[in-house]
XYZ file of C-alpha atoms in Angstrom:
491
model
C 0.000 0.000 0.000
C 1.371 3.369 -0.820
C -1.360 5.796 -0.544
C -4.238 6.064 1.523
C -7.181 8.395 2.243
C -8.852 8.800 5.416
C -12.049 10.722 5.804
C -12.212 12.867 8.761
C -10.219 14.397 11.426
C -11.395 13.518 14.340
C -8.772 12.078 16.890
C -9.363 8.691 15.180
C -8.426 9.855 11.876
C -5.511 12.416 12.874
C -3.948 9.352 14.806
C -4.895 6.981 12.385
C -3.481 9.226 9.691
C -0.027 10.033 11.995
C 0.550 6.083 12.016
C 0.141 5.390 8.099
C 2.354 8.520 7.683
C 4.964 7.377 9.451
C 4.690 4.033 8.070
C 5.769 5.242 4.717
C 2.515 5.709 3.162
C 1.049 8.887 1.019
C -1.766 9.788 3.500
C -4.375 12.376 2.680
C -7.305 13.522 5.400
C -9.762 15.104 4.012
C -12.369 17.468 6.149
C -15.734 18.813 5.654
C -15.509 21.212 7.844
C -13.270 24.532 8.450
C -10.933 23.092 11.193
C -9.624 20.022 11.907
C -10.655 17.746 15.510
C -14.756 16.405 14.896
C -15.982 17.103 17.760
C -12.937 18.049 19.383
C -14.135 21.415 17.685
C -13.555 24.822 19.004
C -15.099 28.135 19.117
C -13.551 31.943 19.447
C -16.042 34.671 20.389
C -15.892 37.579 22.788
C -12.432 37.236 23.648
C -13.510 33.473 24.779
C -12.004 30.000 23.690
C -15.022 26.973 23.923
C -13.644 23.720 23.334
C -17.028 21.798 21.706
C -15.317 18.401 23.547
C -13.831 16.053 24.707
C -11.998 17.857 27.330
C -10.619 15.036 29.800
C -7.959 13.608 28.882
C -6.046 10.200 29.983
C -3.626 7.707 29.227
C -1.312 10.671 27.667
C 1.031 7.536 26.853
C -1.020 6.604 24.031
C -1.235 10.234 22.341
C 2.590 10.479 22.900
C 3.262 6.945 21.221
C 2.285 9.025 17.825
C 5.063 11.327 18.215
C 7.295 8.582 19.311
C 6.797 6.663 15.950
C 9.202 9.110 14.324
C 11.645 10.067 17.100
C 9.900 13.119 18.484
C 8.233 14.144 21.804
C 4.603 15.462 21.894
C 6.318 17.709 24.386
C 6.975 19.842 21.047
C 3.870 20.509 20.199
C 1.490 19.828 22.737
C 1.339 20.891 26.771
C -0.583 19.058 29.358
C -1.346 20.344 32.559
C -2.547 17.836 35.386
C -5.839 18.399 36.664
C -6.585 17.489 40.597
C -9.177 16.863 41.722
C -10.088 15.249 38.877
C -13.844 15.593 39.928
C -15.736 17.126 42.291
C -19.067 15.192 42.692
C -21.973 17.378 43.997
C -25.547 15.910 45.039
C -28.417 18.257 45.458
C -28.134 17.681 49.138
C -24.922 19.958 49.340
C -22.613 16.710 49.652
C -19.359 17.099 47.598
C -16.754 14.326 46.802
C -13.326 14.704 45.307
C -12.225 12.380 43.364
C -8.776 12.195 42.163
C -6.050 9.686 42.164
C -4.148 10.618 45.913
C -4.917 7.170 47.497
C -5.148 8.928 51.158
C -7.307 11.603 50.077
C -9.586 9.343 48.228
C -10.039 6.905 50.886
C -10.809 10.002 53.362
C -13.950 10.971 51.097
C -14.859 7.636 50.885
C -14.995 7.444 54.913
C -16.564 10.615 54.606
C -19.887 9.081 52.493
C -19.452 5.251 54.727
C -16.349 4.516 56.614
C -17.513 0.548 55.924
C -16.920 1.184 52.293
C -13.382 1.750 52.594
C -12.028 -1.843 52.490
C -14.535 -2.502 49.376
C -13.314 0.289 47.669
C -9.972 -1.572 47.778
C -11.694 -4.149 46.657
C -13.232 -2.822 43.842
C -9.917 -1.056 42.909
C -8.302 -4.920 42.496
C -10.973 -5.845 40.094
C -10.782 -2.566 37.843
C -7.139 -3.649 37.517
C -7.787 -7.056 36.064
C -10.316 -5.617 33.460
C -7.662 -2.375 32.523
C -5.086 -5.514 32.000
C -7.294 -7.707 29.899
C -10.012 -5.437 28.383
C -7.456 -2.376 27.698
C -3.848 -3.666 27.555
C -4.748 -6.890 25.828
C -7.480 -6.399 23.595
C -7.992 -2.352 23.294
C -5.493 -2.446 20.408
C -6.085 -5.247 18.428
C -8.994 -5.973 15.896
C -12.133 -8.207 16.280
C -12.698 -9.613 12.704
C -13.881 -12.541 13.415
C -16.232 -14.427 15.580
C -13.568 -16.525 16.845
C -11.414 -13.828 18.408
C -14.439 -13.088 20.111
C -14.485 -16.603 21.668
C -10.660 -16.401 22.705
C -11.946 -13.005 24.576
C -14.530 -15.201 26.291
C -12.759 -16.911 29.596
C -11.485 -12.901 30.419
C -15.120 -11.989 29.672
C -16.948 -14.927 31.705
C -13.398 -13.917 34.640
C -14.793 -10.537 35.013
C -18.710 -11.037 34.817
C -18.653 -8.853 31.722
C -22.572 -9.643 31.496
C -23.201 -7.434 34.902
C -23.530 -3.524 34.349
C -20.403 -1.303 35.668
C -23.276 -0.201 38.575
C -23.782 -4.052 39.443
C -20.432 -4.673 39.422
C -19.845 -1.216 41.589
C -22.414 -2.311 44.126
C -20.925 -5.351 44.989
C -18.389 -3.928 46.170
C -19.857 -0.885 48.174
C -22.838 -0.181 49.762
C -23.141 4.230 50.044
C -26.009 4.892 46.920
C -23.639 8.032 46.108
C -20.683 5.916 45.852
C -22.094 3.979 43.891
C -22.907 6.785 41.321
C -19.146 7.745 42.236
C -17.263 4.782 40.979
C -19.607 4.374 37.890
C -20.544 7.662 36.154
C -17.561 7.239 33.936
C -19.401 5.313 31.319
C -21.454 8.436 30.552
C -18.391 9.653 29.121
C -18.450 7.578 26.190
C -22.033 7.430 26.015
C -22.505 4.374 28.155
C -25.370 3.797 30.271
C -23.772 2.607 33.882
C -27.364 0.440 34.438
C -26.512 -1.670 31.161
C -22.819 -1.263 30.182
C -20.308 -3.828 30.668
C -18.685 -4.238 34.004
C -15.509 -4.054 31.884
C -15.627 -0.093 31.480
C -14.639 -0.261 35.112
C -11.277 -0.105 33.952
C -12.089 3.295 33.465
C -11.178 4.274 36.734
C -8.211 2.322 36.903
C -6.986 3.885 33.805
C -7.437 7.540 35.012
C -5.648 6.466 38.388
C -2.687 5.224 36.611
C -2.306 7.401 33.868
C -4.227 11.035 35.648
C -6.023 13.636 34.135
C -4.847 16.298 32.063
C -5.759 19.287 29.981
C -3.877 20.581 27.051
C -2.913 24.095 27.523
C -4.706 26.407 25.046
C -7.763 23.556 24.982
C -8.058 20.449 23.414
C -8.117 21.892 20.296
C -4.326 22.720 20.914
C -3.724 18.464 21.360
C -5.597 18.888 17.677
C -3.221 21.368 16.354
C -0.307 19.526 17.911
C -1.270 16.495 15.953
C -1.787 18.279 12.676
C 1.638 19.300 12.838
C 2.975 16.169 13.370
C 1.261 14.798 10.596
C 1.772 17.688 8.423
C 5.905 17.923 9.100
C 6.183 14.136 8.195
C 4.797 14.691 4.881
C 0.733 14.283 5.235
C -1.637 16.399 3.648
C -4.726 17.755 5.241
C -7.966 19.196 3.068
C -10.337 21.342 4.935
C -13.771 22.586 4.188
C -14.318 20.484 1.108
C -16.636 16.967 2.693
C -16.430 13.659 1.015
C -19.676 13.290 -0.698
C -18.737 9.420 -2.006
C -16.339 6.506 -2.353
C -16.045 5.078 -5.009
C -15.909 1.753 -5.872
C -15.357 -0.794 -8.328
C -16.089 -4.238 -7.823
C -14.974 -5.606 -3.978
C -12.559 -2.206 -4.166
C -12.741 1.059 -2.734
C -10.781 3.304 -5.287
C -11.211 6.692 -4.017
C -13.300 9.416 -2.790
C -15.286 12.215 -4.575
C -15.577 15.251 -2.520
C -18.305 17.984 -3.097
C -16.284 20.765 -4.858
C -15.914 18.145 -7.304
C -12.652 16.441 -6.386
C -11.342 13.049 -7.238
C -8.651 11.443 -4.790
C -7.908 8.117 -5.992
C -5.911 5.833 -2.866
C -4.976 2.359 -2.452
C -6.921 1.803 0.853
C -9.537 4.583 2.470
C -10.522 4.988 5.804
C -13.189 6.474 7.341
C -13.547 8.134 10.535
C -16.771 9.485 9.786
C -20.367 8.978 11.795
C -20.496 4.814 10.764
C -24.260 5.378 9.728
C -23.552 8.316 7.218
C -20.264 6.367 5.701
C -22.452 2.920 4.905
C -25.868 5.111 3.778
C -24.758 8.357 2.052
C -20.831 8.024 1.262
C -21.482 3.940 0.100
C -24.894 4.753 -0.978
C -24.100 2.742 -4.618
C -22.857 -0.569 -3.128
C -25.090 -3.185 -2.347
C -23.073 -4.614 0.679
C -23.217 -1.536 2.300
C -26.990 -1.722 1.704
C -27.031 -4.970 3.551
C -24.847 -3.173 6.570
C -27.392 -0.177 6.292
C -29.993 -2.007 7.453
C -28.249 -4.257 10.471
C -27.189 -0.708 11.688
C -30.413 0.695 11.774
C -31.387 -1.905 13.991
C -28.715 -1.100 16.698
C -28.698 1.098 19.724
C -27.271 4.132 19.360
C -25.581 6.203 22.516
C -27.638 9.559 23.924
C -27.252 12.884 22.370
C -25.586 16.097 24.622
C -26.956 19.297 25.359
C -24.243 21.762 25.618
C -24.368 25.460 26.975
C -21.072 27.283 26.588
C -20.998 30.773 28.645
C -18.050 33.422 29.163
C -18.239 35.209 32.089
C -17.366 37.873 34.327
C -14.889 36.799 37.469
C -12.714 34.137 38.233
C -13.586 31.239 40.076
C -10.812 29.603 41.862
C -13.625 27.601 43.927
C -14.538 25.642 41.301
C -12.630 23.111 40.080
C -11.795 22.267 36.230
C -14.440 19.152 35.952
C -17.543 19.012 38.270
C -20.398 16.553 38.150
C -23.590 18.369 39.587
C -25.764 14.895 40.269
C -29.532 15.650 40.085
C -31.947 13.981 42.611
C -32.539 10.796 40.255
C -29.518 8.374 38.932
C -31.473 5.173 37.954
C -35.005 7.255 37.132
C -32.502 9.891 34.971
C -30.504 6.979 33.193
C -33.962 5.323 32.432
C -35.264 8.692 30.881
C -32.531 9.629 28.520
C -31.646 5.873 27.411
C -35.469 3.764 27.105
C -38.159 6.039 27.170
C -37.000 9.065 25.394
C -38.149 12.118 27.931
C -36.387 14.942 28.214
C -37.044 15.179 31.971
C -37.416 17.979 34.253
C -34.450 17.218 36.375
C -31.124 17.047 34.820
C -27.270 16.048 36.033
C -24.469 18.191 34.205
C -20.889 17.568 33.774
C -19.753 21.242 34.105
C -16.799 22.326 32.463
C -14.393 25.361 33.967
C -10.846 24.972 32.096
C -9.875 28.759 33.071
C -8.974 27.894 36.698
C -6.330 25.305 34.732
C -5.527 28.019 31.805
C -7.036 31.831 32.435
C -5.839 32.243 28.964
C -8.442 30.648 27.705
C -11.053 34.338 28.558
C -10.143 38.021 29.184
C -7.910 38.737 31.905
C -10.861 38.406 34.929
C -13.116 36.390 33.398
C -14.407 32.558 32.815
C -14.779 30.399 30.306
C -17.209 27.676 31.303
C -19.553 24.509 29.560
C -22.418 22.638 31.247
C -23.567 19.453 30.017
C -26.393 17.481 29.662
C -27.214 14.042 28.289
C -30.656 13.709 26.249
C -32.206 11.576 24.697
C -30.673 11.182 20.463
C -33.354 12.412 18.238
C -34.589 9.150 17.221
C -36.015 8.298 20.858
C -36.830 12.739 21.125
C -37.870 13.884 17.473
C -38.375 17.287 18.834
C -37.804 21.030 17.467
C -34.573 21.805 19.296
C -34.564 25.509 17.789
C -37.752 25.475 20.173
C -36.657 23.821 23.030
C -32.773 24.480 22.938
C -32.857 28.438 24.752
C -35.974 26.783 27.360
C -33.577 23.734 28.801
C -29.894 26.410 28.073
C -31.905 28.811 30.833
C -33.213 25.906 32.618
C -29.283 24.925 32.780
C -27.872 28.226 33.641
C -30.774 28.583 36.450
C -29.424 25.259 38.173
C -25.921 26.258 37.754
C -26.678 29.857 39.329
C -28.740 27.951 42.320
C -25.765 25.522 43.069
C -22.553 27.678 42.597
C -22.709 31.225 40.861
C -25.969 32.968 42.209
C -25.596 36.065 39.713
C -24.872 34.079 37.102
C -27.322 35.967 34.503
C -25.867 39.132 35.371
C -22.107 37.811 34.863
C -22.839 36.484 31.406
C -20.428 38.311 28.419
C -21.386 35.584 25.476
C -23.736 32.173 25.806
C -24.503 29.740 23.120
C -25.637 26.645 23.126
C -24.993 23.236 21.226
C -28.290 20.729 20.280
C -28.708 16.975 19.039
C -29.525 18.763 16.016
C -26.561 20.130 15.872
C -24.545 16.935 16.135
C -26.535 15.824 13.204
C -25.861 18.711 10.651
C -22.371 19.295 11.368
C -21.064 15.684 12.232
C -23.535 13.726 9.978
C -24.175 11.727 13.284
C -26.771 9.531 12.906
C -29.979 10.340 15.189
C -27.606 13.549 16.801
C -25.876 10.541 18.611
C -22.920 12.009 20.221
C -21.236 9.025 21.128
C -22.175 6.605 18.108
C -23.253 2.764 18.984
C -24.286 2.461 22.849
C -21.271 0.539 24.836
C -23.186 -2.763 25.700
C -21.551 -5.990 25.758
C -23.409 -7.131 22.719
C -22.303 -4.102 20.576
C -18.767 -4.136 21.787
C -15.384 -6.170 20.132
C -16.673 -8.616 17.379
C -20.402 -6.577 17.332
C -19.241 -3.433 16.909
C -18.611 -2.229 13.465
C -15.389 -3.767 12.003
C -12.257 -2.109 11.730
C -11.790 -3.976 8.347
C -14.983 -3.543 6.532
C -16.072 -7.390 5.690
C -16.852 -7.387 2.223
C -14.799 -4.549 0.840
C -11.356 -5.630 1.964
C -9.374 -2.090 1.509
C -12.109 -0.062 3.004
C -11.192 0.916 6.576
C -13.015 2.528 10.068
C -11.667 4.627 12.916
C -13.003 5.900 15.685
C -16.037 5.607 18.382
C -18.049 3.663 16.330
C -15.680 0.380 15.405
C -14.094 -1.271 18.347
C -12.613 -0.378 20.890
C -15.087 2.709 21.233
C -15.421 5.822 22.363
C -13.500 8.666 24.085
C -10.062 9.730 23.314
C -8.122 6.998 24.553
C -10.997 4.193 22.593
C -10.711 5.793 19.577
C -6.878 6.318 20.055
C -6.547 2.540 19.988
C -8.779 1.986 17.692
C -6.452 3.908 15.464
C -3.955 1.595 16.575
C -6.315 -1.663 15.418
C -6.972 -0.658 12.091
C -3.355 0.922 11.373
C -2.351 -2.771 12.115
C -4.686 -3.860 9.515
C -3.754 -2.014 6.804
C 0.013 -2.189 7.773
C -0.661 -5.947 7.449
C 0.764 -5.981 11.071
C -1.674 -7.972 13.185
């Protein structure tokens, strides 16, 4: 293989893209929109930086293994900044826990919610090591083509109950309801819900307490930048603004893409790290076997949509920390909501964003630059106006915010915007406004997630949250790492 095309620049694609690069092969990304990073987006208004997401960042070791393939440090191009705690948790009752990766100080808190919880907590921590071994060192790397590297999986699987949720798994271990909540949220980070997703995401928390937390000075969209230059210095070329509207095909081959200002980029292999849904219905739209995967996909579960209010405001806030998780007075009766039955209910939790007590850089000298999040339902389960509802639920959002933390918070505000579902559908092409692609359940995870090897069109290629291992930056990190393997021909 000497040339390859890879559609997308999300973090799947740009390390994807770094790996092929360095391999020796011609490697063109091509981006439909004006800057590079998916949904590692960013905005500038007002003075403000808003990074759209993902904004925690672990396991640094595998970002820096792209710079290593070619003798450099990310160090050059790239800054991270620890972040500690790396949560606060906040319940509506006032109750805050701090959650970072200082053994002492974590087992304090814990004592603090149920001294008796302490000793299963140690527990707990023993079993998220044995899934971080075998469900991230072992097999977060390596390709599931086949139903019988599923089976090998299985004995680790059946080892680790991989059939109980993360919160079954959680509760076995400890009995306090909020830490419970605490030692299982994580799943909502890649879309997962913690009442149905493996017990196997628990590695999760060991891999943040190994590896940290960290923030990329300047944003995430700097870690974006950083990895455009790498690529770019080692001979890759990037296209912006111009979106694939096709590949091409001719017989069992992809031969290229066709992008919409008319332009023809013939490649020996092409990737995609598009939405999976739009790359097998709109981009394959000609190909029967692609037909065929159409319709098994349709019949999947796909992960929630986010609602997303960025604000800029006036004042610092040293009080807060970088990441907070405001709980709301439902977990289970929330989950439920947003996952099955498709309300958009009147309580909410957020996962509130405040990078300027990390980097003040990132507003006006005495000012903030904060996001709160929400998880909704996609727009398949919600098929509702979002230009309607979307300023109703952003005041409902800032209100909740103001009541827990900043009381003048309406008065403080320099610039506000919000992000829909909708939104996620128009300018990602994700299916149903999914922000997280296929929900992380045990049977649409390894062999039944989408392939990283397409099965009937052997040089046609997938990256990112929606092939295995999943999502958030680390998943889709190694799943750059799986399907660089493949078309290396180095499994």
């Amino acid at each position: 293989m000497k040339s390859a095309v890879v559609i997308g620049s999300g973090f799947g694609g740009l390390a994807l893209a770094i790996r092929l690069q360095s391999a020796g092969v011609q490697t063109t990304i091509v981006e439909s929109r004006d800057k590079p990073g998916g949904r590692a987006y960013y905005w500038e208004r007002d003075g403000f930086t808003f990074d759209a997401g993902p904004t925690v960042i672990t396991d640094p070791a595998c970002l820096e293994e792209l710079w290593g393939l070619t003798g450099r440090s990310m160090s050059e191009d790239v800054t991270l900044d620890p972040v500690s705690p790396f949560y606060r948790l906040n319940w509506v009752d006032g109750t805050n826990f701090d959650y970072g990766n200082d053994d002492t100080l974590l087992r304090s808190e814990i004592a603090k919610l149920n001294p008796d919880d302490v000793a299963g907590y140690g527990r707990f921590l023993d079993y998220a090591a044995g899934v971080y071994r075998e469900g991230y060192e072992r097999l977060g790397h390596v390709a599931f083509l086949d139903f019988a590297s599923m089976v090998k999986a299985g004995p680790s699987l059946a080892k680790y109950q991989a059939w109980n949720s993360v919160y079954a798994m959680v509760s076995k271990f400890v009995k306090s309801e909020k830490l419970r909540q605490a030692l299982s949220f994580h799943t909502l980070l890649v879309g997962g819900n913690p009442m149905t997703t493996s017990a196997i995401y628990a590695l999760i928390h060991k891999l943040e307490r190994d590896g940290g937390v960290w923030f990329a000075r300047g944003g995430t969209n700097r870690l974006v930048a950083g990895m455009v230059a790498q690529f770019e210095r080692i001979g890759g070329v990037l296209r912006l603004g111009d979106p694939v509207t096709r590949i091409e095909t001719l017989g069992d081959r992809a031969t290229g893409v066709v992008t919409k200002g008319g332009l023809t980029i013939q490649a020996d292999a092409i990737a995609t790290n598009a939405d999976i849904m739009h790359s097998y219905r709109d981009l394959l739209a000609d190909n029967r076997s692609a037909r065929r995967t159409v319709d098994r996909l349709e019949r999947k579960r796909y992960s929630p949509s986010l609602f997303v209010v960025h604000f800029g405001i006036k004042g610092t806030w040293p009080g807060i920390p970088h990441h907070m998780i405001l709980f709301g007075p439902r977990y289970k009766g929330l989950l439920t909501d947003i996952y099955d039955t498709g309300v958009l209910s009147e309580d909410f939790s957020l996962y509130l964003h405040h990078p300027t007590v990390t980097d003040p850089g990132l507003a006006p000298e005495g000012h903030s630059t904060f996001y709160a999040l929400a998880p909704v339902p996609h727009m398949g389960k919600f098929p509702m106006n979002w230009d309607e509802i979307g300023p109703i639920l952003e005041k409902r959002i800032l209100d909740e915010v103001g009541r827990r933390l900043i009381p003048d918070i309406h008065d403080r505000i320099v610039t506000k915007f919000h992000y829909a579902p909708s939104d996620f559908a128009t300018d990602l092409n994700a299916h149903m406004g999914s922000a997280f692609s296929l929900e992380p359940i045990l049977t649409q995870s390894a062999y039944f997630r989408v392939h990283n090897r397409d099965d009937s069109i052997p040089n046609l290629y997938f990256v990112g949250a929606g092939t295995h291992p999943g999502a958030g930056i680390p998943g889709v990190v190694g799943s750059a790492k799986a399907t660089a393997a493949l078309m290396l021909d180095r499994r």
